[in-house]
Amino acid sequence: MIDLPLVSVGVFCHNHEKFIEHTLASVFGQQTTYNVEVIVLDDASEDASIEIIQRWSKSHDNIIVVTNEKNGGPVQQAKKFAAIARGKYLCWLDADDRWIYKNKLQEQLDFLESNPDYVGCFHDAAIISDAPEGIGSSEYLMRFHNHWKTYSQFNTYSGDFFPWDALSRKIIPTASLLFRKANLELFFKKFGAFRLSISWAIHLWLLKESKFKYFNEVWSEYHDHPEGFSKKYSLIDFKINNIKMLETLLQDEYYSNLVKDVFKALEKEYFHLLSLPDIKNLRKSEFKAHLKAYKKYAKLATNEELNYFKTQYQSKH
């Protein structure tokens, strides 16, 4: 009989030789009574990352190393990890982040094992910033979090985290979430084409008819540096990606019942898009199209809110 792991940990690596040693040390330094498998996916690194990974694989028998000959990006890495993972629970982190609390997995697993009504749980994370000073455009510098020390300083979390919390863009640190394994094949069919914000999309998918538990503890570190994946794309790309993703949610049976929140999220994404410094570089026709869409979703969101208030009032009379 095969002794299956209770949790599968994914480590996503691409040219992370500066960080992966500390990341793997933080993963293998976890103290837990549960069986854990660690799946390290190297996405065609061109530095010494794979040599470091192979050294760790020689001294640990619960590690699986997967390498790509060509760079596929984080979405393909997540898809591959979900297909390989054998655990009842899944979590992953980028190879430039790390866990800083040795009992993180134990406490999260204990909670989920005892609380089947939660699909996952997450915690706060520290932000270690290497933001360049006075280098790059104002939009580029906007993508760094050097003025924050933790995620909870710019996100308000309550003990229970619901789909509407995710829609309002309360960001869950990627390295913090542990969740029950689900069949993500349908998810990747619907959202696999979105190259950005894939973690957010997965959170929204998992939260359908469920909730996450939030632990008000800093148990991981997010490394915010110029070579990070998110720094390779403009904020305009991110916002357009997010808008298309939210519009896809409108076709989902569950989120069709939360249109007020989806419309508010779309209004907010368009507002941020139109507020970006680089919006001035778009063609006039593109700007007008975005402005028109913003007005549309702002109106739809307001109408849904008005209907909600009317319904709430009428239910009490």
CSV table of C-alpha atoms in Angstrom, one decimal:
chain,number,residue,atom,x,y,z
A,1,MET,CA,0.0,0.0,0.0
A,2,ILE,CA,1.4,3.4,-1.0
A,3,ASP,CA,1.7,5.9,1.8
A,4,LEU,CA,0.3,9.0,0.2
A,5,PRO,CA,1.3,12.5,1.4
A,6,LEU,CA,-1.3,14.5,3.2
A,7,VAL,CA,0.1,17.7,1.7
A,8,SER,CA,1.9,18.5,-1.6
A,9,VAL,CA,4.1,21.6,-1.5
A,10,GLY,CA,4.9,23.2,-4.9
A,11,VAL,CA,8.0,25.4,-5.3
A,12,PHE,CA,8.0,27.4,-8.6
A,13,CYS,CA,11.5,28.3,-9.8
A,14,HIS,CA,12.8,30.4,-12.7
A,15,ASN,CA,16.3,31.9,-12.4
A,16,HIS,CA,16.0,32.1,-8.6
A,17,GLU,CA,19.6,31.1,-7.7
A,18,LYS,CA,19.8,34.1,-5.3
A,19,PHE,CA,16.8,32.9,-3.2
A,20,ILE,CA,16.0,29.2,-3.7
A,21,GLU,CA,18.5,27.9,-1.1
A,22,HIS,CA,16.6,29.9,1.6
A,23,THR,CA,13.2,28.9,0.2
A,24,LEU,CA,14.0,25.2,0.2
A,25,ALA,CA,15.5,25.4,3.7
A,26,SER,CA,12.3,27.0,4.9
A,27,VAL,CA,10.2,24.3,3.4
A,28,PHE,CA,12.2,21.3,4.6
A,29,GLY,CA,12.6,23.0,8.0
A,30,GLN,CA,8.9,22.6,8.7
A,31,GLN,CA,8.1,20.5,11.8
A,32,THR,CA,5.0,18.4,11.1
A,33,THR,CA,3.6,15.0,12.0
A,34,TYR,CA,2.1,14.7,8.6
A,35,ASN,CA,3.5,13.2,5.4
A,36,VAL,CA,4.7,15.9,3.0
A,37,GLU,CA,5.9,15.8,-0.6
A,38,VAL,CA,7.8,18.7,-2.1
A,39,ILE,CA,7.5,19.2,-5.9
A,40,VAL,CA,10.1,21.6,-7.3
A,41,LEU,CA,9.3,22.8,-10.8
A,42,ASP,CA,12.2,24.6,-12.5
A,43,ASP,CA,10.9,26.6,-15.5
A,44,ALA,CA,14.0,26.5,-17.8
A,45,SER,CA,16.3,28.4,-15.5
A,46,GLU,CA,19.4,29.7,-17.1
A,47,ASP,CA,21.3,30.3,-13.9
A,48,ALA,CA,22.5,27.9,-11.2
A,49,SER,CA,19.0,27.2,-9.8
A,50,ILE,CA,18.8,23.6,-11.0
A,51,GLU,CA,22.2,22.7,-9.5
A,52,ILE,CA,21.0,23.9,-6.1
A,53,ILE,CA,17.7,22.0,-6.5
A,54,GLN,CA,19.5,18.8,-7.4
A,55,ARG,CA,21.8,19.1,-4.4
A,56,TRP,CA,18.7,19.3,-2.2
A,57,SER,CA,17.2,16.3,-4.0
A,58,LYS,CA,20.1,14.1,-3.1
A,59,SER,CA,19.6,14.6,0.6
A,60,HIS,CA,15.8,14.4,0.8
A,61,ASP,CA,13.7,11.4,-0.4
A,62,ASN,CA,10.4,13.3,-0.4
A,63,ILE,CA,11.3,15.7,-3.2
A,64,ILE,CA,10.2,15.5,-6.8
A,65,VAL,CA,12.1,17.6,-9.3
A,66,VAL,CA,10.4,18.6,-12.6
A,67,THR,CA,12.3,20.6,-15.2
A,68,ASN,CA,11.1,22.4,-18.4
A,69,GLU,CA,13.3,22.7,-21.4
A,70,LYS,CA,11.4,25.9,-22.5
A,71,ASN,CA,10.0,28.6,-20.2
A,72,GLY,CA,6.2,28.1,-19.8
A,73,GLY,CA,5.3,30.7,-17.2
A,74,PRO,CA,3.5,30.4,-13.9
A,75,VAL,CA,0.2,29.3,-15.2
A,76,GLN,CA,1.7,26.2,-16.9
A,77,GLN,CA,3.7,25.6,-13.7
A,78,ALA,CA,0.6,25.7,-11.6
A,79,LYS,CA,-1.3,23.4,-14.0
A,80,LYS,CA,1.6,20.9,-14.0
A,81,PHE,CA,1.8,20.9,-10.2
A,82,ALA,CA,-1.9,20.3,-9.8
A,83,ALA,CA,-1.7,17.3,-12.1
A,84,ILE,CA,1.3,15.8,-10.3
A,85,ALA,CA,0.4,16.5,-6.7
A,86,ARG,CA,-0.9,13.5,-4.7
A,87,GLY,CA,-1.7,15.3,-1.4
A,88,LYS,CA,-5.1,15.8,0.1
A,89,TYR,CA,-4.0,19.5,0.5
A,90,LEU,CA,-2.0,21.7,-1.8
A,91,CYS,CA,0.1,24.8,-1.3
A,92,TRP,CA,2.8,26.5,-3.3
A,93,LEU,CA,5.3,29.3,-3.2
A,94,ASP,CA,7.6,31.1,-5.6
A,95,ALA,CA,11.3,30.3,-5.1
A,96,ASP,CA,12.0,33.8,-4.1
A,97,ASP,CA,9.6,33.6,-1.1
A,98,ARG,CA,10.0,31.6,2.1
A,99,TRP,CA,8.2,30.4,5.2
A,100,ILE,CA,9.5,31.8,8.5
A,101,TYR,CA,7.5,29.8,11.0
A,102,LYS,CA,8.5,26.2,11.4
A,103,ASN,CA,5.0,25.0,12.5
A,104,LYS,CA,3.1,26.8,9.7
A,105,LEU,CA,2.1,23.6,7.9
A,106,GLN,CA,1.2,21.8,11.1
A,107,GLU,CA,-1.1,24.5,12.4
A,108,GLN,CA,-2.8,25.0,9.0
A,109,LEU,CA,-3.3,21.2,8.5
A,110,ASP,CA,-4.6,20.7,12.0
A,111,PHE,CA,-7.2,23.4,11.4
A,112,LEU,CA,-8.4,22.0,8.0
A,113,GLU,CA,-8.5,18.5,9.3
A,114,SER,CA,-10.8,19.6,12.1
A,115,ASN,CA,-12.9,22.1,10.1
A,116,PRO,CA,-14.3,20.5,6.9
A,117,ASP,CA,-16.5,23.6,6.2
A,118,TYR,CA,-13.4,25.6,5.2
A,119,VAL,CA,-11.8,25.0,1.8
A,120,GLY,CA,-8.5,26.6,2.8
A,121,CYS,CA,-6.6,28.8,5.3
A,122,PHE,CA,-4.0,31.5,5.0
A,123,HIS,CA,-2.0,34.0,7.0
A,124,ASP,CA,-0.3,37.3,6.9
A,125,ALA,CA,3.1,37.8,5.2
A,126,ALA,CA,6.1,40.1,5.7
A,127,ILE,CA,7.2,42.1,2.7
A,128,ILE,CA,11.0,42.2,2.0
A,129,SER,CA,11.5,45.0,-0.6
A,130,ASP,CA,14.4,45.6,-2.9
A,131,ALA,CA,12.7,48.5,-4.7
A,132,PRO,CA,15.0,50.6,-6.8
A,133,GLU,CA,15.3,54.2,-5.7
A,134,GLY,CA,14.7,56.8,-8.4
A,135,ILE,CA,15.0,54.2,-11.2
A,136,GLY,CA,12.2,53.5,-13.7
A,137,SER,CA,8.9,55.1,-14.5
A,138,SER,CA,6.4,56.1,-11.9
A,139,GLU,CA,4.2,53.2,-13.0
A,140,TYR,CA,7.1,50.8,-12.6
A,141,LEU,CA,7.7,52.0,-9.0
A,142,MET,CA,4.0,51.7,-8.2
A,143,ARG,CA,4.4,47.9,-8.4
A,144,PHE,CA,6.7,47.8,-5.4
A,145,HIS,CA,5.4,47.5,-1.8
A,146,ASN,CA,8.4,49.1,-0.1
A,147,HIS,CA,6.2,51.4,1.9
A,148,TRP,CA,4.4,48.4,3.6
A,149,LYS,CA,5.9,45.9,6.0
A,150,THR,CA,3.1,43.3,5.9
A,151,TYR,CA,0.2,42.5,3.7
A,152,SER,CA,-2.3,43.2,6.5
A,153,GLN,CA,-1.2,46.9,6.4
A,154,PHE,CA,-2.9,47.4,3.0
A,155,ASN,CA,-5.5,44.6,3.2
A,156,THR,CA,-8.2,44.2,5.9
A,157,TYR,CA,-8.8,40.6,6.8
A,158,SER,CA,-11.4,39.2,9.1
A,159,GLY,CA,-11.3,35.7,10.6
A,160,ASP,CA,-13.4,34.3,7.8
A,161,PHE,CA,-12.6,35.2,4.2
A,162,PHE,CA,-15.5,34.9,1.6
A,163,PRO,CA,-15.8,35.2,-2.2
A,164,TRP,CA,-16.8,38.8,-1.9
A,165,ASP,CA,-13.6,39.6,0.0
A,166,ALA,CA,-11.6,38.2,-2.8
A,167,LEU,CA,-13.6,40.1,-5.4
A,168,SER,CA,-12.9,43.4,-3.5
A,169,ARG,CA,-9.2,42.5,-4.1
A,170,LYS,CA,-8.1,41.8,-0.6
A,171,ILE,CA,-4.9,40.1,-1.6
A,172,ILE,CA,-3.9,36.7,-0.2
A,173,PRO,CA,-0.1,36.2,-0.1
A,174,THR,CA,0.6,33.3,-2.5
A,175,ALA,CA,3.0,31.5,-0.1
A,176,SER,CA,0.4,31.6,2.7
A,177,LEU,CA,-2.5,29.6,1.4
A,178,LEU,CA,-3.1,25.9,2.1
A,179,PHE,CA,-6.2,24.5,0.5
A,180,ARG,CA,-8.1,21.2,-0.1
A,181,LYS,CA,-7.2,19.6,-3.4
A,182,ALA,CA,-9.9,20.1,-5.9
A,183,ASN,CA,-10.3,19.1,-9.5
A,184,LEU,CA,-8.7,22.1,-11.2
A,185,GLU,CA,-9.0,20.7,-14.7
A,186,LEU,CA,-12.2,22.7,-15.4
A,187,PHE,CA,-10.6,25.8,-13.8
A,188,PHE,CA,-7.6,25.7,-16.2
A,189,LYS,CA,-10.0,25.2,-19.2
A,190,LYS,CA,-11.7,28.4,-18.3
A,191,PHE,CA,-8.8,30.5,-16.9
A,192,GLY,CA,-5.7,28.9,-18.3
A,193,ALA,CA,-5.4,31.6,-21.0
A,194,PHE,CA,-4.9,34.3,-18.4
A,195,ARG,CA,-1.2,34.6,-17.9
A,196,LEU,CA,-1.4,37.1,-15.0
A,197,SER,CA,-3.2,37.0,-11.6
A,198,ILE,CA,-3.6,33.3,-11.7
A,199,SER,CA,-3.4,33.0,-7.9
A,200,TRP,CA,-6.3,35.4,-7.6
A,201,ALA,CA,-8.4,33.4,-10.1
A,202,ILE,CA,-7.7,30.2,-8.2
A,203,HIS,CA,-8.7,31.8,-4.9
A,204,LEU,CA,-12.0,32.9,-6.5
A,205,TRP,CA,-12.6,29.5,-7.9
A,206,LEU,CA,-11.9,27.7,-4.6
A,207,LEU,CA,-14.1,30.0,-2.6
A,208,LYS,CA,-17.3,29.2,-4.5
A,209,GLU,CA,-19.8,28.2,-1.9
A,210,SER,CA,-17.0,28.1,0.7
A,211,LYS,CA,-14.6,30.2,2.7
A,212,PHE,CA,-11.0,30.5,3.9
A,213,LYS,CA,-9.8,30.9,7.5
A,214,TYR,CA,-7.4,33.7,8.2
A,215,PHE,CA,-4.6,33.4,10.8
A,216,ASN,CA,-3.5,36.9,12.0
A,217,GLU,CA,0.2,35.8,12.1
A,218,VAL,CA,3.2,36.6,9.9
A,219,TRP,CA,4.4,33.1,8.9
A,220,SER,CA,6.0,33.9,5.5
A,221,GLU,CA,8.0,36.5,3.6
A,222,TYR,CA,7.3,37.9,0.2
A,223,HIS,CA,10.4,39.1,-1.6
A,224,ASP,CA,9.6,42.1,-3.7
A,225,HIS,CA,12.5,42.7,-6.1
A,226,PRO,CA,13.1,44.0,-9.6
A,227,GLU,CA,13.5,40.6,-11.2
A,228,GLY,CA,10.1,39.3,-10.0
A,229,PHE,CA,7.6,38.0,-12.5
A,230,SER,CA,5.1,40.8,-12.0
A,231,LYS,CA,7.7,43.4,-12.8
A,232,LYS,CA,7.9,42.1,-16.4
A,233,TYR,CA,4.5,43.4,-17.3
A,234,SER,CA,2.9,46.8,-17.3
A,235,LEU,CA,0.1,47.7,-14.9
A,236,ILE,CA,-2.1,48.2,-17.9
A,237,ASP,CA,-1.5,44.6,-18.9
A,238,PHE,CA,-2.4,43.5,-15.4
A,239,LYS,CA,-5.6,45.6,-15.3
A,240,ILE,CA,-6.8,44.4,-18.7
A,241,ASN,CA,-6.0,40.8,-17.7
A,242,ASN,CA,-8.0,41.2,-14.5
A,243,ILE,CA,-11.0,42.8,-16.2
A,244,LYS,CA,-11.2,39.9,-18.7
A,245,MET,CA,-10.9,37.5,-15.9
A,246,LEU,CA,-13.8,39.1,-14.0
A,247,GLU,CA,-15.9,39.2,-17.1
A,248,THR,CA,-15.4,35.5,-17.4
A,249,LEU,CA,-16.7,35.1,-13.9
A,250,LEU,CA,-20.0,36.7,-14.9
A,251,GLN,CA,-20.6,33.5,-17.0
A,252,ASP,CA,-20.1,31.3,-13.9
A,253,GLU,CA,-23.3,30.0,-12.3
A,254,TYR,CA,-22.1,30.7,-8.8
A,255,TYR,CA,-20.8,34.3,-9.4
A,256,SER,CA,-23.9,35.1,-11.5
A,257,ASN,CA,-25.6,35.3,-8.1
A,258,LEU,CA,-22.9,37.8,-6.9
A,259,VAL,CA,-23.1,40.2,-9.8
A,260,LYS,CA,-23.2,43.2,-7.5
A,261,ASP,CA,-19.8,42.3,-6.2
A,262,VAL,CA,-18.4,41.4,-9.6
A,263,PHE,CA,-19.7,44.7,-11.1
A,264,LYS,CA,-18.1,46.6,-8.2
A,265,ALA,CA,-14.8,44.7,-8.9
A,266,LEU,CA,-15.0,45.6,-12.6
A,267,GLU,CA,-15.7,49.2,-11.8
A,268,LYS,CA,-12.7,49.3,-9.5
A,269,GLU,CA,-10.3,47.7,-12.0
A,270,TYR,CA,-11.4,50.1,-14.7
A,271,PHE,CA,-11.0,53.0,-12.2
A,272,HIS,CA,-7.4,51.9,-11.5
A,273,LEU,CA,-6.7,51.3,-15.2
A,274,LEU,CA,-7.8,54.8,-16.1
A,275,SER,CA,-5.8,56.3,-13.2
A,276,LEU,CA,-2.5,54.8,-14.3
A,277,PRO,CA,0.2,57.2,-15.5
A,278,ASP,CA,0.8,55.2,-18.7
A,279,ILE,CA,-2.8,55.4,-19.8
A,280,LYS,CA,-1.8,58.6,-21.7
A,281,ASN,CA,0.2,56.4,-24.0
A,282,LEU,CA,-2.9,54.5,-25.3
A,283,ARG,CA,-4.6,55.5,-28.5
A,284,LYS,CA,-7.6,57.8,-28.1
A,285,SER,CA,-10.0,55.1,-29.3
A,286,GLU,CA,-8.7,52.7,-26.6
A,287,PHE,CA,-9.0,55.3,-23.9
A,288,LYS,CA,-12.6,56.1,-24.9
A,289,ALA,CA,-13.4,52.4,-25.0
A,290,HIS,CA,-12.1,51.9,-21.4
A,291,LEU,CA,-13.9,55.1,-20.2
A,292,LYS,CA,-17.2,53.8,-21.7
A,293,ALA,CA,-16.7,50.4,-20.0
A,294,TYR,CA,-16.0,52.1,-16.7
A,295,LYS,CA,-19.2,54.1,-17.0
A,296,LYS,CA,-21.2,51.0,-17.9
A,297,TYR,CA,-19.9,48.9,-14.9
A,298,ALA,CA,-20.2,51.9,-12.5
A,299,LYS,CA,-23.9,52.2,-13.5
A,300,LEU,CA,-24.5,48.4,-13.3
A,301,ALA,CA,-22.9,48.3,-9.9
A,302,THR,CA,-24.9,51.2,-8.6
A,303,ASN,CA,-28.2,49.7,-9.9
A,304,GLU,CA,-27.4,46.4,-8.2
A,305,GLU,CA,-26.7,48.1,-5.0
A,306,LEU,CA,-29.9,50.1,-5.2
A,307,ASN,CA,-31.9,46.9,-5.8
A,308,TYR,CA,-30.1,45.3,-2.9
A,309,PHE,CA,-31.0,48.1,-0.5
A,310,LYS,CA,-34.6,48.1,-1.7
A,311,THR,CA,-34.9,44.3,-1.2
A,312,GLN,CA,-33.3,44.5,2.3
A,313,TYR,CA,-35.8,47.2,3.3
A,314,GLN,CA,-38.8,45.5,1.8
A,315,SER,CA,-37.9,42.2,3.6
A,316,LYS,CA,-38.4,44.0,6.9
A,317,HIS,CA,-41.8,45.5,6.1
